[in-house]
XYZ file of C-alpha atoms in Angstrom:
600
model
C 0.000 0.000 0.000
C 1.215 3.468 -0.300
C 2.728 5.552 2.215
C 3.463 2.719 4.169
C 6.543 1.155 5.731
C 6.980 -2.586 5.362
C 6.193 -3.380 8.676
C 2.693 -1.483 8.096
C 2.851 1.637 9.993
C 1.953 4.913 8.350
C 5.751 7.594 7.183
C 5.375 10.901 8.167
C 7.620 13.534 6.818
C 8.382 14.892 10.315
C 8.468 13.010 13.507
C 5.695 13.007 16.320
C 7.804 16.103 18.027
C 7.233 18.233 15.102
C 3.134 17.889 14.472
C 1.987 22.052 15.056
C -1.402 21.063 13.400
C -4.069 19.308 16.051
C -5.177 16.471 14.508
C -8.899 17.776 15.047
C -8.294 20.035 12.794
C -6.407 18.239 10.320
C -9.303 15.717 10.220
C -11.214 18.649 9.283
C -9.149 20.112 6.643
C -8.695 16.403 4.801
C -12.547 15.929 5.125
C -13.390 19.135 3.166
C -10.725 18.298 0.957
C -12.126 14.702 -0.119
C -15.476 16.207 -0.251
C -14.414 19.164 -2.949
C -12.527 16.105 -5.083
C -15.684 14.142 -4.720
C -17.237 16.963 -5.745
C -15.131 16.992 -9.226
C -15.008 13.163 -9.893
C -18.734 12.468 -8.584
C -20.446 14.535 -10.641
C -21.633 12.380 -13.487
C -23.556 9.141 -12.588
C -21.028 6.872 -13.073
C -23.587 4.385 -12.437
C -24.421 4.709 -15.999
C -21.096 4.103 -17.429
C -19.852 1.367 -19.196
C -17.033 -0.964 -19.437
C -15.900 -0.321 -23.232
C -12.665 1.896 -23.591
C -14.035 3.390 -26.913
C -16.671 5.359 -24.716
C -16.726 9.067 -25.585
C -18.752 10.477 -22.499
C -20.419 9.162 -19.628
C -24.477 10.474 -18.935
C -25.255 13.359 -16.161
C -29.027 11.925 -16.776
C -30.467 8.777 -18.291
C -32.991 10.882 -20.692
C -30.504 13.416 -21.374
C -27.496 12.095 -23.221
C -26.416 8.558 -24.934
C -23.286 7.081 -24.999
C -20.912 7.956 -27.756
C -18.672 5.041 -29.386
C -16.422 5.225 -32.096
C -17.042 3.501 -34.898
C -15.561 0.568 -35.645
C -15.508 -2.464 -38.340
C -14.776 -6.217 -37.087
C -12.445 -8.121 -39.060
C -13.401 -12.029 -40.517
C -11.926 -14.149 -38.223
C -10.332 -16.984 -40.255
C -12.663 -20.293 -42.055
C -11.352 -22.345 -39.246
C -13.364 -20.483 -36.878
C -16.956 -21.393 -38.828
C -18.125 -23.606 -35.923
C -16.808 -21.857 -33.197
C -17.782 -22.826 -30.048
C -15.247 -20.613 -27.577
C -16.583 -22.647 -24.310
C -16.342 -25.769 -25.584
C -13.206 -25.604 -28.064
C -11.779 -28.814 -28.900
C -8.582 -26.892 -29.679
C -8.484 -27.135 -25.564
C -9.386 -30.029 -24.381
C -5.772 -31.239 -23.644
C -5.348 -28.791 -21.374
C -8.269 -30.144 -18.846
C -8.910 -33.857 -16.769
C -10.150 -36.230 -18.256
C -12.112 -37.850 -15.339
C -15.397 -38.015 -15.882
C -14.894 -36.298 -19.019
C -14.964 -33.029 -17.223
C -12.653 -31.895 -20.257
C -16.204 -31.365 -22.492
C -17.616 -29.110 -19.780
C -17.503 -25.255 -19.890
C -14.212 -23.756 -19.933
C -14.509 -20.960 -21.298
C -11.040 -18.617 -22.723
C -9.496 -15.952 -20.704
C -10.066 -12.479 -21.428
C -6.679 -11.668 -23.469
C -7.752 -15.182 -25.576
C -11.347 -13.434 -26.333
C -11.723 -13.272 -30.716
C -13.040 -9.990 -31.906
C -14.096 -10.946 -35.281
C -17.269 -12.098 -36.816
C -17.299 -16.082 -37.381
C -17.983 -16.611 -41.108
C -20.091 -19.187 -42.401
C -19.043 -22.406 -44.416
C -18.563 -22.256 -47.748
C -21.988 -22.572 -49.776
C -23.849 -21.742 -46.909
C -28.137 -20.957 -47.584
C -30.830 -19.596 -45.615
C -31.778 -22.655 -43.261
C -35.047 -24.692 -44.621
C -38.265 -23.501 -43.245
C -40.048 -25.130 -40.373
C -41.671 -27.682 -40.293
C -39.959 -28.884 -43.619
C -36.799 -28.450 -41.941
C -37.253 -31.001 -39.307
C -36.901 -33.637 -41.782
C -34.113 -31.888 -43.762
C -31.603 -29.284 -44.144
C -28.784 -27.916 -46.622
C -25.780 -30.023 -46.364
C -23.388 -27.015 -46.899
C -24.791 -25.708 -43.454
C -23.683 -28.217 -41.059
C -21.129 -30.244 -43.622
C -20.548 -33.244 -41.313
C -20.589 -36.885 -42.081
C -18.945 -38.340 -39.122
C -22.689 -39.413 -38.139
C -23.599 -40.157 -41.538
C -20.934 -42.826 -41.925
C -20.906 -44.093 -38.407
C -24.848 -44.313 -37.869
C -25.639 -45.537 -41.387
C -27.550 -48.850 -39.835
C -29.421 -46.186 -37.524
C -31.040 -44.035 -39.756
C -29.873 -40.891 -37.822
C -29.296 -39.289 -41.172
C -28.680 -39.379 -44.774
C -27.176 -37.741 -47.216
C -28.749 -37.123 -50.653
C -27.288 -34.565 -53.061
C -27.353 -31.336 -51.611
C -29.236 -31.921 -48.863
C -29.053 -34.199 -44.863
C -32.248 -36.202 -44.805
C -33.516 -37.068 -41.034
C -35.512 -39.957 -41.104
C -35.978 -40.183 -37.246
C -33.990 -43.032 -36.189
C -31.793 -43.549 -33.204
C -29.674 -45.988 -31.654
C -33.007 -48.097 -30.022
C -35.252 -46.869 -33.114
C -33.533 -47.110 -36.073
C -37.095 -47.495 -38.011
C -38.247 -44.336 -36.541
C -38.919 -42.425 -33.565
C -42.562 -42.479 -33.891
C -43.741 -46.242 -32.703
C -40.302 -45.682 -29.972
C -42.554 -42.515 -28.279
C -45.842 -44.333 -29.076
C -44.592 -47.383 -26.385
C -43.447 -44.907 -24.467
C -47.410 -42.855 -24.386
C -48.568 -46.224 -23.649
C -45.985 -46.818 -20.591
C -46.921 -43.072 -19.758
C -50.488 -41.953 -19.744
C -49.820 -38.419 -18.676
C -47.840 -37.869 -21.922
C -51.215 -37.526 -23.496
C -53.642 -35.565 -21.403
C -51.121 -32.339 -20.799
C -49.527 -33.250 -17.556
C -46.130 -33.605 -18.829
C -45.024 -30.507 -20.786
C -41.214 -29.825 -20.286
C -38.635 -32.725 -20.602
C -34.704 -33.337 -21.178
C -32.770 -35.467 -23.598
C -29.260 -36.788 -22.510
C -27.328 -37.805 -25.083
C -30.020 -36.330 -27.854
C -27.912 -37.552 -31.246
C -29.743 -35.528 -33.464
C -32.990 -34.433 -31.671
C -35.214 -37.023 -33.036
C -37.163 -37.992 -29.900
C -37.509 -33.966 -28.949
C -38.429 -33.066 -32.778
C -41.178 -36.156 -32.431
C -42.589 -34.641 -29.010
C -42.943 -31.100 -30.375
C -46.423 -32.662 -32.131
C -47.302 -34.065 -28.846
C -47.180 -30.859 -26.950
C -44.062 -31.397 -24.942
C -41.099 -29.027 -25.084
C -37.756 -30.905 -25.059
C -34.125 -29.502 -24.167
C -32.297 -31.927 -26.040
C -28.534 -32.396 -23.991
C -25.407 -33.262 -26.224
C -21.401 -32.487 -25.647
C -19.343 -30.929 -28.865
C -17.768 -34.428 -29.063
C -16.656 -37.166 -31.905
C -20.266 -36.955 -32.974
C -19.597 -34.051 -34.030
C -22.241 -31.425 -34.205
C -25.348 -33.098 -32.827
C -26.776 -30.055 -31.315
C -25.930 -27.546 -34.100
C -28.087 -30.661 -36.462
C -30.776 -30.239 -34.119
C -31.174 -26.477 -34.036
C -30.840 -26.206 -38.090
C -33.665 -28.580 -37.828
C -35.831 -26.259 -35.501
C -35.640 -28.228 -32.496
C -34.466 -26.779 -28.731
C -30.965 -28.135 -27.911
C -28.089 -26.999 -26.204
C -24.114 -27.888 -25.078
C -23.774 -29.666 -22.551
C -23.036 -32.793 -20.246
C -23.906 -34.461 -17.326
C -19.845 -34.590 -15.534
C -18.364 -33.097 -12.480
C -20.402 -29.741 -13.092
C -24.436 -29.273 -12.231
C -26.443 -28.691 -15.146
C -27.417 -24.916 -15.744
C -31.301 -25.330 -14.707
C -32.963 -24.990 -11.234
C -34.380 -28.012 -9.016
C -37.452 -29.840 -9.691
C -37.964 -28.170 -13.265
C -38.286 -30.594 -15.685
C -41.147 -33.324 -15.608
C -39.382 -36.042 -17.882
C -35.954 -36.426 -18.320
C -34.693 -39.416 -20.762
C -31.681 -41.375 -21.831
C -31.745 -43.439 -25.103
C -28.837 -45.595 -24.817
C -26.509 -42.346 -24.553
C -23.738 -44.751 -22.528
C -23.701 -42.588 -19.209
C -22.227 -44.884 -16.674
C -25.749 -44.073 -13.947
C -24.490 -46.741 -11.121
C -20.600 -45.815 -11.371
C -19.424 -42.976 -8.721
C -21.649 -43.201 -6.394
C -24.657 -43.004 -8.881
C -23.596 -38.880 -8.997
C -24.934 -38.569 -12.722
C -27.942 -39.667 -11.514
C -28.582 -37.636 -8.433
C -28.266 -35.007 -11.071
C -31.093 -36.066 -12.948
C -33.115 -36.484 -9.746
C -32.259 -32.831 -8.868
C -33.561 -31.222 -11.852
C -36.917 -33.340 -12.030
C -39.908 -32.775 -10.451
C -41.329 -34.632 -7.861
C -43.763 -37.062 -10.112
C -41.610 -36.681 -12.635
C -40.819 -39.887 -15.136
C -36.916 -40.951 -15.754
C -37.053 -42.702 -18.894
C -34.213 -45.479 -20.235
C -33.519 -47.154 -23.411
C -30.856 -49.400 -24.460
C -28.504 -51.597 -21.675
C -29.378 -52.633 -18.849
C -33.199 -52.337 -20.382
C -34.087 -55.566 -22.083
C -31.325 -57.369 -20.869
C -32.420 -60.786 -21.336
C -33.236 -60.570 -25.388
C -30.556 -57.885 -25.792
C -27.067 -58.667 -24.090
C -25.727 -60.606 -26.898
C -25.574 -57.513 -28.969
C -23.585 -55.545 -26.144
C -20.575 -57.838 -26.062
C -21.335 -58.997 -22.771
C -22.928 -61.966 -20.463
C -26.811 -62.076 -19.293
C -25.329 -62.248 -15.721
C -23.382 -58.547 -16.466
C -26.200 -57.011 -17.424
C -29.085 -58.183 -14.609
C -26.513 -57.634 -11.800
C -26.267 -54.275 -13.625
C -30.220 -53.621 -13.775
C -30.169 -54.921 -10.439
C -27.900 -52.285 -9.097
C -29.352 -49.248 -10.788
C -32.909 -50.402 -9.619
C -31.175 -50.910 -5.893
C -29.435 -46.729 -6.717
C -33.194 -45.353 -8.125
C -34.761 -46.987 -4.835
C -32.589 -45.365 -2.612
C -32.735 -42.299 -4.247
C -36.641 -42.374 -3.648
C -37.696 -43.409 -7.357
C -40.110 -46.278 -7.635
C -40.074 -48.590 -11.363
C -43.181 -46.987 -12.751
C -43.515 -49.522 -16.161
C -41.526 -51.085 -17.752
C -41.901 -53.242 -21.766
C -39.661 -54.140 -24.455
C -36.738 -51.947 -24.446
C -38.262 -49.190 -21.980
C -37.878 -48.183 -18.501
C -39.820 -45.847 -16.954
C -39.435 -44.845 -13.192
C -41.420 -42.310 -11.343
C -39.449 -39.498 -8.245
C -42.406 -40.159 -5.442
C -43.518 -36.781 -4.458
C -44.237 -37.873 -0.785
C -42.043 -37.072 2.200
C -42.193 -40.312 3.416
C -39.144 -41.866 1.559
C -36.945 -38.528 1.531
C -37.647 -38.290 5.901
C -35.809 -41.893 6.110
C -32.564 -40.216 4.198
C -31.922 -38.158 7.739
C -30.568 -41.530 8.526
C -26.926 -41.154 8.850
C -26.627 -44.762 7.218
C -28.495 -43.849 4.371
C -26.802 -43.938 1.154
C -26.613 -41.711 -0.682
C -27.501 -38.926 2.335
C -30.118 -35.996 1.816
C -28.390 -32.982 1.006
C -27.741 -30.315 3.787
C -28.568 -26.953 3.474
C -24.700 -26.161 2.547
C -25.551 -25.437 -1.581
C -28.799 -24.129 -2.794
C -30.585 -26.651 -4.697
C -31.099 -24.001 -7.737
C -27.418 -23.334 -7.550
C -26.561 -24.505 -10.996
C -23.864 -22.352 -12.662
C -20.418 -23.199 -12.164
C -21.555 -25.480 -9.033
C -20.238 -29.144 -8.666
C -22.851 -32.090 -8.403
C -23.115 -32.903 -5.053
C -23.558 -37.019 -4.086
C -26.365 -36.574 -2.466
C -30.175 -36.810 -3.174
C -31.952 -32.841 -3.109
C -35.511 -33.112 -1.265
C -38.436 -31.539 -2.780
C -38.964 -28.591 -0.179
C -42.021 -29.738 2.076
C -43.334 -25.816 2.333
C -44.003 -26.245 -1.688
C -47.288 -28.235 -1.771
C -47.920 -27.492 -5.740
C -44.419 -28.447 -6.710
C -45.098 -31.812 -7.746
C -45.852 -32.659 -10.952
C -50.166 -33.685 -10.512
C -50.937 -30.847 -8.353
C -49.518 -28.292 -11.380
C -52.278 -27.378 -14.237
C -51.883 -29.351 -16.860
C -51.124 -27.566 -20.230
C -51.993 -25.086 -21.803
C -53.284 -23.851 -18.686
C -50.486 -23.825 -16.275
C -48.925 -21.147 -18.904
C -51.050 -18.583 -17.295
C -50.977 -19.779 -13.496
C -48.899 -18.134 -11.316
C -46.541 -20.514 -10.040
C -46.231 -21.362 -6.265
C -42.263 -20.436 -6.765
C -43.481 -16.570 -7.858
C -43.641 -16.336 -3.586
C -40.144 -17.519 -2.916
C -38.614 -14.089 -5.173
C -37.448 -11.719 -3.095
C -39.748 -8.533 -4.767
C -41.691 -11.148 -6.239
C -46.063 -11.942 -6.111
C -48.433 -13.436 -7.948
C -49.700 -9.283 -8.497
C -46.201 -8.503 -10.066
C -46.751 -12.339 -12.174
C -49.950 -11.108 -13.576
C -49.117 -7.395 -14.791
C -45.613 -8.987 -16.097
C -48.313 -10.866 -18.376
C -50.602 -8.166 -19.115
C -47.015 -6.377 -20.637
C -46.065 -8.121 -22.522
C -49.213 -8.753 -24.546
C -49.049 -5.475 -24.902
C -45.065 -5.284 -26.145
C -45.424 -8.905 -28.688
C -48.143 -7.063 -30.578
C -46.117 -3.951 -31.268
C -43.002 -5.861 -31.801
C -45.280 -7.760 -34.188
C -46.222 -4.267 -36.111
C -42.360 -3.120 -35.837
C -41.182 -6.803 -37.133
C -44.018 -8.650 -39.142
C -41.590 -11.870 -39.473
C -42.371 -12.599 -35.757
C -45.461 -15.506 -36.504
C -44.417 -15.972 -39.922
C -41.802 -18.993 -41.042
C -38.885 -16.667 -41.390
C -38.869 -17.320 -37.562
C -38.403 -20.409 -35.843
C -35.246 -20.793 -32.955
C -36.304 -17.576 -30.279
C -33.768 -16.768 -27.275
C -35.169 -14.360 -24.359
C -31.619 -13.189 -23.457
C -32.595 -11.465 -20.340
C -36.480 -12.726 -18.792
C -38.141 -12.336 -16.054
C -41.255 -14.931 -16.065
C -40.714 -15.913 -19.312
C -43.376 -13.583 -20.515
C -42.083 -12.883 -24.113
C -42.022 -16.507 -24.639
C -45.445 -16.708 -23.148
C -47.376 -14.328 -25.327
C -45.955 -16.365 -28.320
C -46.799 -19.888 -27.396
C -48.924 -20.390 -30.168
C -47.408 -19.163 -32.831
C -44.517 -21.798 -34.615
C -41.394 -21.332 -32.536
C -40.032 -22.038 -29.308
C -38.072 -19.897 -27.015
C -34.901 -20.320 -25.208
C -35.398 -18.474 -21.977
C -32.091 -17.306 -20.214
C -31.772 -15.861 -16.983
C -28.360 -14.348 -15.749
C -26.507 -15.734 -13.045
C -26.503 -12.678 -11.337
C -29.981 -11.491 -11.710
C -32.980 -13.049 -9.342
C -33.211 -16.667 -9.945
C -36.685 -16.133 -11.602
C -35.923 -19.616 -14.326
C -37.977 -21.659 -11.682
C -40.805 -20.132 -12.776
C -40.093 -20.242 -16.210
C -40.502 -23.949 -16.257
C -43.353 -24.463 -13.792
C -45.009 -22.278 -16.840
C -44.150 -25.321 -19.193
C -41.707 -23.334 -20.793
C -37.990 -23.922 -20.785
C -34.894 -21.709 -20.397
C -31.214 -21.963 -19.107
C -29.018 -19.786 -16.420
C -26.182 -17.671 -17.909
C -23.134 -15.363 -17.666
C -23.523 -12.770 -20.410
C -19.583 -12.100 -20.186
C -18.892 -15.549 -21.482
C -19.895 -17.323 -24.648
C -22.948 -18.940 -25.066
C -23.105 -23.026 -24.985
C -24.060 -23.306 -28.913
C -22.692 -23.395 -32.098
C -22.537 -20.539 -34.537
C -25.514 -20.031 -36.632
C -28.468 -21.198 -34.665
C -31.044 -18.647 -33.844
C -33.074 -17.024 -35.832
C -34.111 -13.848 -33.423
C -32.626 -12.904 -30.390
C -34.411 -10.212 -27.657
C -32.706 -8.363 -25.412
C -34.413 -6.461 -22.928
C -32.235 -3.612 -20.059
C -29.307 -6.238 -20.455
C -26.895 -3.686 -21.284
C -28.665 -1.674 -18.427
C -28.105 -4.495 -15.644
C -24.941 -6.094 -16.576
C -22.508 -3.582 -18.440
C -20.926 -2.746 -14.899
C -19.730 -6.208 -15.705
C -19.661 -7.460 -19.193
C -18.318 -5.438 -21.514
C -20.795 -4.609 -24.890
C -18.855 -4.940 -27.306
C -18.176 -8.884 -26.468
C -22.134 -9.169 -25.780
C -22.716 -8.131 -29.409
C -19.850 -10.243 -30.418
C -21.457 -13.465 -29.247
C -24.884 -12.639 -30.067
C -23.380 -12.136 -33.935
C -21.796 -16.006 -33.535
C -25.121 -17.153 -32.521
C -27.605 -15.223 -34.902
C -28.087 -16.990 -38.535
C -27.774 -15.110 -41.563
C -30.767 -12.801 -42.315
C -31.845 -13.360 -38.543
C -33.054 -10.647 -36.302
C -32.271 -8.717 -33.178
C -34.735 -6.888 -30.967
C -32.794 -4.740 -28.335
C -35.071 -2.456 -26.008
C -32.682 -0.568 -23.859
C -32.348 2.994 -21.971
C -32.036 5.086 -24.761
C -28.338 5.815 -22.988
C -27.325 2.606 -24.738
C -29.127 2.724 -28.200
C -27.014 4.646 -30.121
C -23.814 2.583 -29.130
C -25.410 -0.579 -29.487
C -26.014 1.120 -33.326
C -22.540 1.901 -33.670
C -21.058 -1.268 -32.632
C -23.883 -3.418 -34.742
C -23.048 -1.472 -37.820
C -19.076 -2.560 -37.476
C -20.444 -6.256 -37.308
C -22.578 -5.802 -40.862
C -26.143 -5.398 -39.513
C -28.525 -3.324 -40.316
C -30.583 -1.059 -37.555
C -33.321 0.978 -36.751
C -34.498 2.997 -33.893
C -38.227 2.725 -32.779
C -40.061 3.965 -29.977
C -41.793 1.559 -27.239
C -45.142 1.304 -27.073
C -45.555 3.873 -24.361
C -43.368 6.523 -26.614
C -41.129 6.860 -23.107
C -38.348 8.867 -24.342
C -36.073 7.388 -21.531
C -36.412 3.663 -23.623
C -36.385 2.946 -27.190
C -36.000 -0.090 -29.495
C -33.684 -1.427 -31.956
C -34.845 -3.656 -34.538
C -31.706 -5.117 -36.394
C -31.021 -7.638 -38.703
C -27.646 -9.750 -40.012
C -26.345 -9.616 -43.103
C -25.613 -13.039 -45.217
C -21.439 -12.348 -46.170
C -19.016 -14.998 -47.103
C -15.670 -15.297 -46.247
C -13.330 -13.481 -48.270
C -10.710 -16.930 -47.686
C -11.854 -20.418 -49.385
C -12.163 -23.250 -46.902
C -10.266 -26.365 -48.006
């Protein structure tokens, strides 16, 4: 520290002998003093600035001025960087464990590693085929992989023909199509049929199949897949129009709350559920809701007609069915049905089971109160089992309306936000029917088939997704990290969404949404993120000819211009609904360029 000896103690020019100033009034004098230099530095609202060094001014009101920034024009960044993925870059993978394959999780560059160029597309690249066409098709030049194509052949996962990827909607267990595979599982499954299910998650999705299939049942799938030697599953899925995302069950908890999801499934996705202490399950159980279904396909299911395709011995494979029906029963799950090459076990909802886990010879233990079961960014799985709170009597999955209803019903979970009611859940509806139909007037491609993969980069309730349930899209809720952890609503709405750090990249491939919202992001986290990588990432992740709706304080609007002009969009200011002249709108959209370099 300054003016400070090593061993601590403040120097002083002149020894104790020679002080002629009281130190009363010295205090005074230094007072005044840091009060008139407050005075200077103070006087703008630096809560208003932001962390960009090409800013030009800061505000003295949030109506009054806007926030200057040079312009600027992004270079390419090389062909090599077409499927870019900065959090998941297989360029780095050495340099992480390989336990538990904790090497595919998040790990995201450091700042002085960050790219500040705009990821061109692959040679040949079109305009992504419409929905619902595209879920059985889509341009080869897009997503030009046939790892799958070659490896899966006998699966039906895909074909190529020509110009185009065909999806015929096979899979590992239903290579001749996912449609009779969901129909056993309806009949194992009543509530798949009568709106009590609504939100699920696929581990190990391959290419979406099973999620594309449920879209037409009315349940909204996040289908789960690593950037591995598959290569691209979930950037096939979202050019097909279906909800996927990075990601893998490992050391790390997935980024969703507790008790969200009422189905989660595994289709022979080779996740070792009874090694470690069962921890890749007790991260399933976490996320699902009490009455929720697990679902499994493929070994140990089936054992006794199947195990002589799986290289092994009948005796392997029931002493392995044995042990993860021993792990689910501890764990408070009960077999629910089970035929052919299905599974199906059902978290019990009653406190019965979960009471006995106080036991301290209970394996595996109920979790303390140590880590918050919502706690899901950046936060290691824990090896124990996460109780449905007993205070939260709608929670489980029969006392929630079923859908469509539930869309509308404020959640029990509303009462648990700090700030948050079912009064503030209602008028954050009643808004944003109001904002969706003049975004609909100031963008007429919302509804239309220009528009299919949505992200909410910034939501509260999920009420932008809401208000467009019916028309044909689906919605990618995100709520930051550092905002209110709202996302447990989001999903007890039947809708689905993910928690996120706006200052890192975003766990998808380039290229895979068609329109992305922003609403007072810039506002809320520019004291930490700085914009110009925000608009960076939200470039990587917007197709060609896609869309951008940014309502912000008008402080930000004309920077956010600035900055999306040096990245090839085109922009225009509107006014809100309201005509507040403290908040305005950008609509923007992204230009289709090729890469000046020719990919090899």
């Amino acid at each position: 520290m300054k003016g400070k000896d090593n061993d601590g103690k403040p120097k002083y020019p002149y020894d104790k002998k020679s002080r002629t100033v009281p130190l009363a009034l010295m205090f005074v004098v230094l007072c005044g003093f840091s009060f008139y230099l407050g005075g200077i530095f103070c006087s703008e609202d630096i809560s208003q600035t932001i962390n960009t060094s090409k800013v030009e001014n800061s505000p003295k009101s949030t109506g009054g001025s806007s926030l200057q920034v040079k312009g600027v024009s992004f270079p390419e960044c090389g062909v090599e960087f077409q499927d870019y993925t900065p959090c998941t870059d297989p360029k780095r993978w050495k340099k992480f464990s390989t336990h538990r394959l904790s090497f595919l999780e998040r790990h995201c560059p450091p700042l002085y590693e960050r790219k500040e160029c705009l990821v061109p597309a692959p040679d040949g690249y079109k305009v992504p085929i419409k929905w619902p066409e595209s879920r059985g098709k889509c341009w080869y030049r897009n997503v030009p992989y046939d790892w799958i194509n070659k490896q899966k052949s006998n699966q039906h996962w895909l074909l190529k023909e020509s110009d185009k990827f065909l999806f015929p909607g096979g899979g590992t267990m239903f290579p001749n199509g996912v449609g009779p595979y969901v129909d056993l599982m309806e009949d194992l499954i009543p509530q798949m049929k009568d709106g009590t299910i609504r939100t699920a998650i696929d581990t190990g999705c391959g290419v979406a199949s099973w999620g594309g299939d449920l879209l037409d049942r009315g349940i909204l799938t996040v289908s789960l897949a690593p950037r591995d030697n598959h290569e691209a599953q979930v950037q096939f899925a979202l050019e097909r129009g279906i909800p996927a995302i990075l990601g893998i069950i490992s050391t790390q908890r997935l980024p969703f709350p507790s008790n969200s999801f009422d189905m989660a499934h595994c289709s022979r996705c080779l996740i070792p559920w009874t090694e470690f202490g069962g921890i890749y399950l007790l991260e399933v159980n976490r996320i699902l809701r009490p009455g929720g279904f697990w679902v499994l396909s493929g070994p140990p299911i089936n054992y006794e007609n199947r195990w002589r395709g799986w290289n092994t011995t009948i005796e392997d494979q029931k002493s392995d069915f044995d042990k993860l029906q021993e792990l689910l029963t501890s764990m408070c799950f009960k077999l629910f049905n089970k035929k052919d090459d299905i599974a199906v076990w059902q978290k019990l909802s009653t406190n019965e089971c979960y009471n006995k886990l106080d036991n301290p010879d209970s394996y595996p233990p109920k979790c303390d109160d140590g880590t918050e079961p919502d706690s899901a960014w950046y936060t290691p799985i824990r090896s124990c089992v996460v109780a449905p709170e007993p205070k939260l009597k709608n929670l489980k999955l029969s006392s929630l309306p079923k859908w469509p209803q539930r869309l509308n019903t404020a959640p029990e979970r509303v009462g648990q936000i700090h700030g948050s009611s079912e009064g503030s859940f209602k008028s954050d509806n009643s808004k944003w029917k109001v904002r969706i139909k003049h975004y609909k007037k100031l963008l007429p491609a919302i509804g239309t088939d220009k528009i299919r993969n949505v992200m909410d980069m910034n939501t509260l309730y999920g009420g932008f997704a809401a208000t467009l349930a019916d028309a044909p899209l689906w919605v990618m809720n995100v709520v930051s990290s550092y905002a209110p952890n709202t996302l447990p609503v989001v999903y007890d709405r039947g809708l689905i969404g993910t928690y996120h750090d706006w200052c890192e990249a975003f766990s998808t491939y380039p290229r895979t949404y068609d329109l992305l919202h922003v609403d007072g992001l810039f506002s809320s986290e520019s004291h930490r993120c700085e914009m110009k990588y925000v608009l960076l990432e939200m470039d990587r992740i917007l197709r060609p000819n896609g869309y951008a709706i940014i309502r912000e304080a008008s402080y930000y609007v004309d920077g956010v211009a600035t900055l999306a002009k040096g990245m090839r969009w085109s922009c225009r200011k509107e006014e809100t609904e309201n005509g507040l002249e403290r908040e305005k709108i950008l609509i923007c959209q992204k230009k289709l360029w090729y890469s000046k370099e020719s990919s090899t």
